[in-house]
PDB file of C-alpha atoms in Angstrom:
ATOM      1  CA  ASN A   1      -0.209  -0.162   0.043  1.00 67.00           C
ATOM      2  CA  ASN A   2       1.110   3.458  -0.858  1.00 69.00           C
ATOM      3  CA  LEU A   3       2.050   5.462   2.447  1.00 69.00           C
ATOM      4  CA  ALA A   4       1.068   9.167   1.548  1.00 71.00           C
ATOM      5  CA  GLY A   5       3.319  11.792   3.001  1.00 71.00           C
ATOM      6  CA  HIS A   6       2.345  13.456   6.024  1.00 74.00           C
ATOM      7  CA  ASN A   7       2.813  17.117   4.707  1.00 83.00           C
ATOM      8  CA  GLN A   8       3.578  18.098   1.116  1.00 88.00           C
ATOM      9  CA  VAL A   9       4.739  21.384   2.218  1.00 92.00           C
ATOM     10  CA  TYR A  10       7.296  19.907   4.442  1.00 92.00           C
ATOM     11  CA  THR A  11       8.387  17.613   1.781  1.00 91.00           C
ATOM     12  CA  ALA A  12       9.001  20.216  -0.586  1.00 94.00           C
ATOM     13  CA  LEU A  13      11.030  22.191   1.859  1.00 96.00           C
ATOM     14  CA  GLY A  14      13.099  19.164   2.789  1.00 94.00           C
ATOM     15  CA  VAL A  15      13.886  18.467  -1.121  1.00 95.00           C
ATOM     16  CA  LEU A  16      14.675  22.209  -1.459  1.00 96.00           C
ATOM     17  CA  ILE A  17      17.272  22.094   1.673  1.00 97.00           C
ATOM     18  CA  LEU A  18      18.840  18.997   0.024  1.00 96.00           C
ATOM     19  CA  TRP A  19      18.949  20.578  -3.383  1.00 96.00           C
ATOM     20  CA  VAL A  20      20.848  23.757  -1.500  1.00 95.00           C
ATOM     21  CA  GLY A  21      23.111  21.236   0.372  1.00 95.00           C
ATOM     22  CA  TRP A  22      24.196  19.495  -2.828  1.00 95.00           C
ATOM     23  CA  PHE A  23      25.968  22.556  -3.999  1.00 94.00           C
ATOM     24  CA  GLY A  24      28.230  22.025  -0.970  1.00 91.00           C
ATOM     25  CA  PHE A  25      28.411  18.540  -1.820  1.00 90.00           C
ATOM     26  CA  ASN A  26      29.401  18.731  -5.522  1.00 92.00           C
ATOM     27  CA  ALA A  27      30.682  22.257  -5.900  1.00 89.00           C
ATOM     28  CA  GLY A  28      32.223  22.231  -2.534  1.00 88.00           C
ATOM     29  CA  SER A  29      34.765  19.879  -3.579  1.00 83.00           C
ATOM     30  CA  THR A  30      36.404  22.127  -6.225  1.00 79.00           C
ATOM     31  CA  LEU A  31      37.600  24.829  -3.524  1.00 73.00           C
ATOM     32  CA  THR A  32      41.136  23.930  -4.260  1.00 69.00           C
ATOM     33  CA  VAL A  33      40.680  24.248  -7.929  1.00 66.00           C
ATOM     34  CA  ASP A  34      41.099  27.486  -9.981  1.00 66.00           C
ATOM     35  CA  ASN A  35      38.559  30.137  -9.506  1.00 66.00           C
ATOM     36  CA  GLY A  36      35.361  29.954 -11.251  1.00 74.00           C
ATOM     37  CA  PHE A  37      34.969  26.111 -11.265  1.00 86.00           C
ATOM     38  CA  PHE A  38      33.074  26.215  -8.227  1.00 88.00           C
ATOM     39  CA  GLY A  39      30.408  28.084 -10.501  1.00 90.00           C
ATOM     40  CA  PHE A  40      30.484  25.663 -13.257  1.00 92.00           C
ATOM     41  CA  VAL A  41      29.896  22.708 -11.033  1.00 93.00           C
ATOM     42  CA  ALA A  42      27.136  24.307  -8.992  1.00 94.00           C
ATOM     43  CA  LEU A  43      25.505  25.251 -12.561  1.00 95.00           C
ATOM     44  CA  ASN A  44      25.656  21.662 -13.814  1.00 96.00           C
ATOM     45  CA  THR A  45      24.207  20.514 -10.591  1.00 96.00           C
ATOM     46  CA  ASN A  46      21.281  23.009 -10.471  1.00 97.00           C
ATOM     47  CA  LEU A  47      20.623  22.319 -14.183  1.00 98.00           C
ATOM     48  CA  ALA A  48      20.427  18.512 -13.782  1.00 97.00           C
ATOM     49  CA  ALA A  49      18.025  18.947 -10.655  1.00 97.00           C
ATOM     50  CA  ALA A  50      15.744  21.211 -12.474  1.00 97.00           C
ATOM     51  CA  ALA A  51      15.689  19.094 -15.506  1.00 98.00           C
ATOM     52  CA  GLY A  52      14.915  15.824 -13.460  1.00 97.00           C
ATOM     53  CA  ALA A  53      12.046  17.606 -11.734  1.00 97.00           C
ATOM     54  CA  ILE A  54      10.480  18.721 -14.878  1.00 97.00           C
ATOM     55  CA  SER A  55      10.911  15.230 -16.543  1.00 97.00           C
ATOM     56  CA  ALA A  56       9.348  13.374 -13.495  1.00 97.00           C
ATOM     57  CA  LEU A  57       6.526  15.802 -13.414  1.00 97.00           C
ATOM     58  CA  PHE A  58       5.594  15.546 -16.909  1.00 97.00           C
ATOM     59  CA  ILE A  59       5.972  11.905 -17.174  1.00 97.00           C
ATOM     60  CA  SER A  60       3.761  11.477 -14.172  1.00 95.00           C
ATOM     61  CA  TRP A  61       1.263  13.880 -15.740  1.00 96.00           C
ATOM     62  CA  ILE A  62       1.027  11.858 -18.838  1.00 96.00           C
ATOM     63  CA  VAL A  63       0.972   8.387 -17.172  1.00 95.00           C
ATOM     64  CA  LEU A  64      -1.363   9.376 -14.115  1.00 93.00           C
ATOM     65  CA  GLY A  65      -3.285  12.072 -15.628  1.00 94.00           C
ATOM     66  CA  LYS A  66      -2.125  14.319 -12.942  1.00 94.00           C
ATOM     67  CA  PRO A  67       1.021  16.072 -12.240  1.00 93.00           C
ATOM     68  CA  ASP A  68       2.357  14.077  -9.120  1.00 92.00           C
ATOM     69  CA  VAL A  69       4.012  16.608  -6.641  1.00 93.00           C
ATOM     70  CA  PRO A  70       5.998  13.797  -4.779  1.00 92.00           C
ATOM     71  CA  THR A  71       7.016  12.150  -8.063  1.00 93.00           C
ATOM     72  CA  MET A  72       8.396  15.823  -9.127  1.00 96.00           C
ATOM     73  CA  LEU A  73      10.275  16.224  -6.002  1.00 96.00           C
ATOM     74  CA  ASN A  74      11.714  12.499  -6.297  1.00 95.00           C
ATOM     75  CA  GLY A  75      12.689  13.600  -9.810  1.00 96.00           C
ATOM     76  CA  ALA A  76      14.733  16.617  -8.423  1.00 97.00           C
ATOM     77  CA  LEU A  77      16.565  14.312  -6.155  1.00 97.00           C
ATOM     78  CA  ALA A  78      17.338  11.702  -9.118  1.00 97.00           C
ATOM     79  CA  GLY A  79      18.515  14.467 -10.894  1.00 97.00           C
ATOM     80  CA  LEU A  80      20.882  15.658  -8.203  1.00 97.00           C
ATOM     81  CA  VAL A  81      22.009  11.971  -7.569  1.00 97.00           C
ATOM     82  CA  ALA A  82      22.658  11.499 -11.407  1.00 97.00           C
ATOM     83  CA  ILE A  83      24.877  14.564 -11.873  1.00 97.00           C
ATOM     84  CA  THR A  84      26.895  14.020  -8.667  1.00 95.00           C
ATOM     85  CA  ALA A  85      29.635  11.481 -10.733  1.00 93.00           C
ATOM     86  CA  SER A  86      29.880  13.764 -13.803  1.00 93.00           C
ATOM     87  CA  CYS A  87      29.367  17.394 -12.356  1.00 93.00           C
ATOM     88  CA  ALA A  88      32.916  18.432 -13.057  1.00 91.00           C
ATOM     89  CA  PHE A  89      33.310  16.667 -16.341  1.00 94.00           C
ATOM     90  CA  VAL A  90      30.343  17.427 -18.491  1.00 95.00           C
ATOM     91  CA  GLU A  91      29.083  20.543 -20.527  1.00 96.00           C
ATOM     92  CA  PRO A  92      25.818  22.138 -19.065  1.00 96.00           C
ATOM     93  CA  TRP A  93      23.762  20.640 -21.908  1.00 97.00           C
ATOM     94  CA  ALA A  94      24.973  17.002 -20.795  1.00 97.00           C
ATOM     95  CA  ALA A  95      23.842  18.084 -17.253  1.00 97.00           C
ATOM     96  CA  VAL A  96      20.203  18.764 -18.684  1.00 98.00           C
ATOM     97  CA  VAL A  97      20.100  15.451 -20.623  1.00 98.00           C
ATOM     98  CA  ILE A  98      21.476  13.381 -17.505  1.00 98.00           C
ATOM     99  CA  GLY A  99      18.736  14.960 -15.462  1.00 97.00           C
ATOM    100  CA  LEU A 100      15.941  14.500 -17.565  1.00 97.00           C
ATOM    101  CA  ILE A 101      16.828  10.935 -18.052  1.00 97.00           C
ATOM    102  CA  ALA A 102      17.158  10.515 -14.385  1.00 97.00           C
ATOM    103  CA  GLY A 103      13.746  11.794 -13.787  1.00 97.00           C
ATOM    104  CA  ILE A 104      12.007   9.558 -16.033  1.00 97.00           C
ATOM    105  CA  LEU A 105      14.128   6.670 -14.699  1.00 96.00           C
ATOM    106  CA  THR A 106      13.041   7.161 -11.152  1.00 96.00           C
ATOM    107  CA  PHE A 107       9.426   7.176 -12.026  1.00 96.00           C
ATOM    108  CA  TYR A 108       9.353   3.887 -13.750  1.00 96.00           C
ATOM    109  CA  SER A 109      11.904   2.380 -11.449  1.00 95.00           C
ATOM    110  CA  VAL A 110       9.188   3.105  -8.461  1.00 92.00           C
ATOM    111  CA  ARG A 111       6.669   1.077 -10.657  1.00 92.00           C
ATOM    112  CA  PHE A 112       9.008  -1.543 -11.397  1.00 94.00           C
ATOM    113  CA  PHE A 113      10.212  -2.656  -8.013  1.00 92.00           C
ATOM    114  CA  ASP A 114       6.564  -2.437  -6.639  1.00 90.00           C
ATOM    115  CA  LYS A 115       5.653  -4.822  -9.525  1.00 91.00           C
ATOM    116  CA  LEU A 116       8.391  -7.291  -8.395  1.00 91.00           C
ATOM    117  CA  LYS A 117       7.007  -6.587  -4.734  1.00 88.00           C
ATOM    118  CA  ILE A 118      10.257  -5.313  -3.520  1.00 88.00           C
ATOM    119  CA  ASP A 119       9.893  -3.420  -0.191  1.00 82.00           C
ATOM    120  CA  ASP A 120      11.272  -0.066  -0.814  1.00 83.00           C
ATOM    121  CA  PRO A 121       8.847   2.293   1.029  1.00 76.00           C
ATOM    122  CA  ILE A 122      10.861   5.495   0.904  1.00 82.00           C
ATOM    123  CA  PHE A 123      11.947   4.862  -2.824  1.00 88.00           C
ATOM    124  CA  ALA A 124      15.507   4.630  -2.019  1.00 90.00           C
ATOM    125  CA  MET A 125      16.611   2.312  -4.730  1.00 92.00           C
ATOM    126  CA  SER A 126      14.516   4.259  -7.371  1.00 93.00           C
ATOM    127  CA  VAL A 127      15.715   7.777  -6.245  1.00 94.00           C
ATOM    128  CA  HIS A 128      19.302   7.024  -5.473  1.00 94.00           C
ATOM    129  CA  GLY A 129      20.022   3.448  -6.841  1.00 93.00           C
ATOM    130  CA  THR A 130      18.962   3.658 -10.198  1.00 95.00           C
ATOM    131  CA  PRO A 131      19.605   7.529 -11.175  1.00 96.00           C
ATOM    132  CA  GLY A 132      23.173   6.853  -9.382  1.00 96.00           C
ATOM    133  CA  ILE A 133      23.948   4.070 -11.797  1.00 96.00           C
ATOM    134  CA  TRP A 134      22.846   5.958 -14.763  1.00 97.00           C
ATOM    135  CA  GLY A 135      24.743   9.060 -13.467  1.00 96.00           C
ATOM    136  CA  THR A 136      27.849   7.094 -12.899  1.00 96.00           C
ATOM    137  CA  LEU A 137      27.490   5.697 -16.372  1.00 96.00           C
ATOM    138  CA  SER A 138      26.731   9.081 -18.097  1.00 96.00           C
ATOM    139  CA  THR A 139      30.345  10.131 -17.218  1.00 95.00           C
ATOM    140  CA  GLY A 140      31.656   7.385 -19.726  1.00 95.00           C
ATOM    141  CA  PHE A 141      29.224   8.891 -22.171  1.00 96.00           C
ATOM    142  CA  PHE A 142      29.504  12.774 -21.795  1.00 96.00           C
ATOM    143  CA  ALA A 143      32.879  13.435 -20.137  1.00 94.00           C
ATOM    144  CA  THR A 144      34.624  15.829 -22.499  1.00 94.00           C
ATOM    145  CA  GLU A 145      38.327  15.884 -23.233  1.00 90.00           C
ATOM    146  CA  GLU A 146      39.052  19.198 -21.848  1.00 89.00           C
ATOM    147  CA  LEU A 147      37.352  18.590 -18.358  1.00 87.00           C
ATOM    148  CA  ALA A 148      38.325  15.173 -17.942  1.00 84.00           C
ATOM    149  CA  SER A 149      41.103  15.916 -15.463  1.00 80.00           C
ATOM    150  CA  VAL A 150      41.245  12.292 -14.539  1.00 83.00           C
ATOM    151  CA  GLY A 151      40.205   9.621 -16.521  1.00 85.00           C
ATOM    152  CA  GLN A 152      39.634  10.025 -20.252  1.00 90.00           C
ATOM    153  CA  ALA A 153      36.680  11.490 -22.685  1.00 92.00           C
ATOM    154  CA  GLY A 154      33.491   9.770 -22.868  1.00 90.00           C
ATOM    155  CA  LEU A 155      32.207   7.771 -25.674  1.00 93.00           C
ATOM    156  CA  PHE A 156      30.404  10.699 -27.312  1.00 93.00           C
ATOM    157  CA  TYR A 157      33.552  12.888 -27.416  1.00 91.00           C
ATOM    158  CA  GLY A 158      35.968  10.231 -28.862  1.00 89.00           C
ATOM    159  CA  GLY A 159      37.283   8.589 -25.904  1.00 87.00           C
ATOM    160  CA  GLY A 160      35.773   5.175 -27.107  1.00 91.00           C
ATOM    161  CA  LEU A 161      34.596   2.633 -24.490  1.00 94.00           C
ATOM    162  CA  HIS A 162      37.319   2.795 -22.176  1.00 93.00           C
ATOM    163  CA  GLN A 163      35.987   5.403 -19.600  1.00 94.00           C
ATOM    164  CA  LEU A 164      32.487   3.742 -19.897  1.00 95.00           C
ATOM    165  CA  GLY A 165      34.131   0.351 -19.052  1.00 95.00           C
ATOM    166  CA  VAL A 166      35.438   2.168 -15.964  1.00 95.00           C
ATOM    167  CA  GLN A 167      32.450   3.461 -14.915  1.00 96.00           C
ATOM    168  CA  ALA A 168      30.505   0.255 -15.299  1.00 96.00           C
ATOM    169  CA  MET A 169      33.156  -1.531 -13.283  1.00 97.00           C
ATOM    170  CA  GLY A 170      32.695   0.839 -10.483  1.00 96.00           C
ATOM    171  CA  VAL A 171      29.151   0.404 -10.457  1.00 96.00           C
ATOM    172  CA  ALA A 172      29.477  -3.259 -10.384  1.00 97.00           C
ATOM    173  CA  VAL A 173      32.199  -3.469  -7.647  1.00 97.00           C
ATOM    174  CA  SER A 174      30.153  -0.810  -5.400  1.00 95.00           C
ATOM    175  CA  GLY A 175      27.021  -3.056  -6.086  1.00 94.00           C
ATOM    176  CA  ILE A 176      28.688  -6.430  -5.101  1.00 97.00           C
ATOM    177  CA  TYR A 177      30.617  -4.809  -2.064  1.00 97.00           C
ATOM    178  CA  ALA A 178      27.230  -3.007  -0.681  1.00 95.00           C
ATOM    179  CA  PHE A 179      25.095  -6.404  -1.303  1.00 95.00           C
ATOM    180  CA  ILE A 180      27.782  -8.592   0.526  1.00 97.00           C
ATOM    181  CA  ILE A 181      28.302  -6.339   3.638  1.00 97.00           C
ATOM    182  CA  SER A 182      24.695  -5.721   4.025  1.00 94.00           C
ATOM    183  CA  PHE A 183      23.941  -9.231   3.557  1.00 95.00           C
ATOM    184  CA  VAL A 184      26.426 -10.306   6.342  1.00 96.00           C
ATOM    185  CA  ILE A 185      25.061  -7.691   8.748  1.00 95.00           C
ATOM    186  CA  LEU A 186      21.539  -8.443   8.136  1.00 92.00           C
ATOM    187  CA  LEU A 187      22.117 -12.100   8.631  1.00 93.00           C
ATOM    188  CA  ILE A 188      23.971 -11.630  12.030  1.00 94.00           C
ATOM    189  CA  ILE A 189      20.992  -9.558  12.949  1.00 92.00           C
ATOM    190  CA  LYS A 190      18.616 -12.166  12.063  1.00 90.00           C
ATOM    191  CA  PHE A 191      20.356 -14.800  14.369  1.00 91.00           C
ATOM    192  CA  VAL A 192      21.111 -12.496  17.176  1.00 90.00           C
ATOM    193  CA  LEU A 193      18.168 -10.463  17.387  1.00 84.00           C
ATOM    194  CA  GLY A 194      15.655 -12.323  15.385  1.00 83.00           C
ATOM    195  CA  GLY A 195      15.490  -9.987  12.585  1.00 82.00           C
ATOM    196  CA  LEU A 196      14.458  -6.443  11.939  1.00 83.00           C
ATOM    197  CA  ARG A 197      11.043  -6.977  10.730  1.00 82.00           C
ATOM    198  CA  VAL A 198       7.927  -6.636  13.231  1.00 84.00           C
ATOM    199  CA  THR A 199       5.315  -9.022  13.460  1.00 86.00           C
ATOM    200  CA  ARG A 200       2.207  -8.699  11.338  1.00 88.00           C
ATOM    201  CA  GLU A 201       0.151  -7.637  14.272  1.00 89.00           C
ATOM    202  CA  GLU A 202       2.702  -4.734  15.008  1.00 88.00           C
ATOM    203  CA  GLU A 203       2.796  -3.822  11.533  1.00 83.00           C
ATOM    204  CA  LEU A 204      -0.920  -3.497  11.302  1.00 85.00           C
ATOM    205  CA  ILE A 205      -1.382  -1.603  14.549  1.00 85.00           C
ATOM    206  CA  GLY A 206       1.535   0.673  13.352  1.00 83.00           C
ATOM    207  CA  LEU A 207       4.797   1.118  15.303  1.00 85.00           C
ATOM    208  CA  ASP A 208       3.861   4.273  16.649  1.00 86.00           C
ATOM    209  CA  MET A 209       1.364   2.147  19.095  1.00 87.00           C
ATOM    210  CA  SER A 210       3.089  -1.024  19.345  1.00 86.00           C
ATOM    211  CA  ALA A 211       6.563   0.265  20.065  1.00 85.00           C
ATOM    212  CA  HIS A 212       5.742   3.754  21.665  1.00 89.00           C
ATOM    213  CA  GLY A 213       2.102   3.224  22.958  1.00 87.00           C
ATOM    214  CA  SER A 214       0.763   6.389  21.356  1.00 85.00           C
ATOM    215  CA  TYR A 215       0.055   7.711  17.922  1.00 82.00           C
ATOM    216  CA  GLY A 216       2.393   9.736  16.003  1.00 79.00           C
ATOM    217  CA  TYR A 217      -0.578  11.830  14.663  1.00 76.00           C
ATOM    218  CA  PRO A 218      -3.347  11.252  17.051  1.00 75.00           C
ATOM    219  CA  GLU A 219      -5.818  13.705  15.601  1.00 71.00           C
ATOM    220  CA  VAL A 220      -6.142  11.353  12.669  1.00 68.00           C
ATOM    221  CA  PHE A 221      -7.245   8.332  14.845  1.00 66.00           C
ATOM    222  CA  GLU A 222      -8.676   9.612  18.174  1.00 60.00           C
ATOM    223  CA  SER A 223     -12.134  10.906  18.441  1.00 54.00           C
ATOM    224  CA  LYS A 224     -12.503  14.528  19.396  1.00 50.00           C
ATOM    225  CA  GLU A 225     -14.860  16.065  21.486  1.00 48.00           C
ATOM    226  CA  VAL A 226     -16.025  19.486  20.043  1.00 47.00           C
ATOM    227  CA  ARG A 227     -17.964  21.530  22.775  1.00 48.00           C
ATOM    228  CA  LEU A 228     -20.515  24.083  21.278  1.00 47.00           C
ATOM    229  CA  ALA A 229     -22.150  26.820  23.229  1.00 49.00           C
ATOM    230  CA  PRO A 230     -25.962  26.695  22.577  1.00 52.00           C
ATOM    231  CA  ARG A 231     -28.554  28.496  24.234  1.00 52.00           C
ATOM    232  CA  ASN A 232     -29.215  26.005  26.939  1.00 52.00           C
ATOM    233  CA  ASN A 233     -25.400  25.360  27.465  1.00 50.00           C
ATOM    234  CA  LYS A 234     -26.034  21.784  28.177  1.00 49.00           C
ATOM    235  CA  GLN A 235     -25.205  20.176  24.751  1.00 48.00           C
ATOM    236  CA  THR A 236     -21.952  18.616  23.691  1.00 48.00           C
ATOM    237  CA  ILE A 237     -21.144  16.929  20.333  1.00 46.00           C
ATOM    238  CA  SER A 238     -18.458  14.289  19.825  1.00 47.00           C
ATOM    239  CA  GLU A 239     -17.132  14.224  16.539  1.00 47.00           C
ATOM    240  CA  GLY A 240     -15.401  11.092  15.337  1.00 44.00           C
ATOM    241  CA  TYR A 241     -12.523  11.235  12.695  1.00 40.00           C
TER     242      TYR A 241
END
């Protein structure tokens, strides 16, 4: 079941904070480089994020019939994730393309994992995993000879398949490492603590109640007594939510 966000305004604020923070993440890594390169990397970062938001918004509009705000926000994050690997090595037009593709990928990635019944409630794989793989590979396509201070130019700039192969190897090694380490840690947790997943009953009740004994948002579940002041001053009305 899809878990709707509690407050879309707060969600948008959180994404905007991440968006601004990403300038420190990407462009902040260039402070020891020549003056002006900070701005170039920040520009590429911003373009990819905006392109991801736009493409995700429009693909949700086309498929779902309405422009879905959470999908748009996920598209912005997907664009930021995708441009991280190549932000210093590609031209601004390529950053737009990378972001556009990332926004579309994250939309269909969510539907793909849902279809496979893979439990990914915050869409981590679809917002970080899939766009991250695409963004890492995109360096092997779009890196220019002038900007490739490390490695080689990408496939579209006459560098052949070498850099693309290096990027693909990086994706494979990172994926295998993360899988093995996660599997071992979760296996230990399973045998020592009995696993991480709660019982079906606790899941249906909700962890707010089963683990903490109170609702996180009580106004949604608990009945609320609304007292009116009619002429006889004796009537009360209980309104159930």
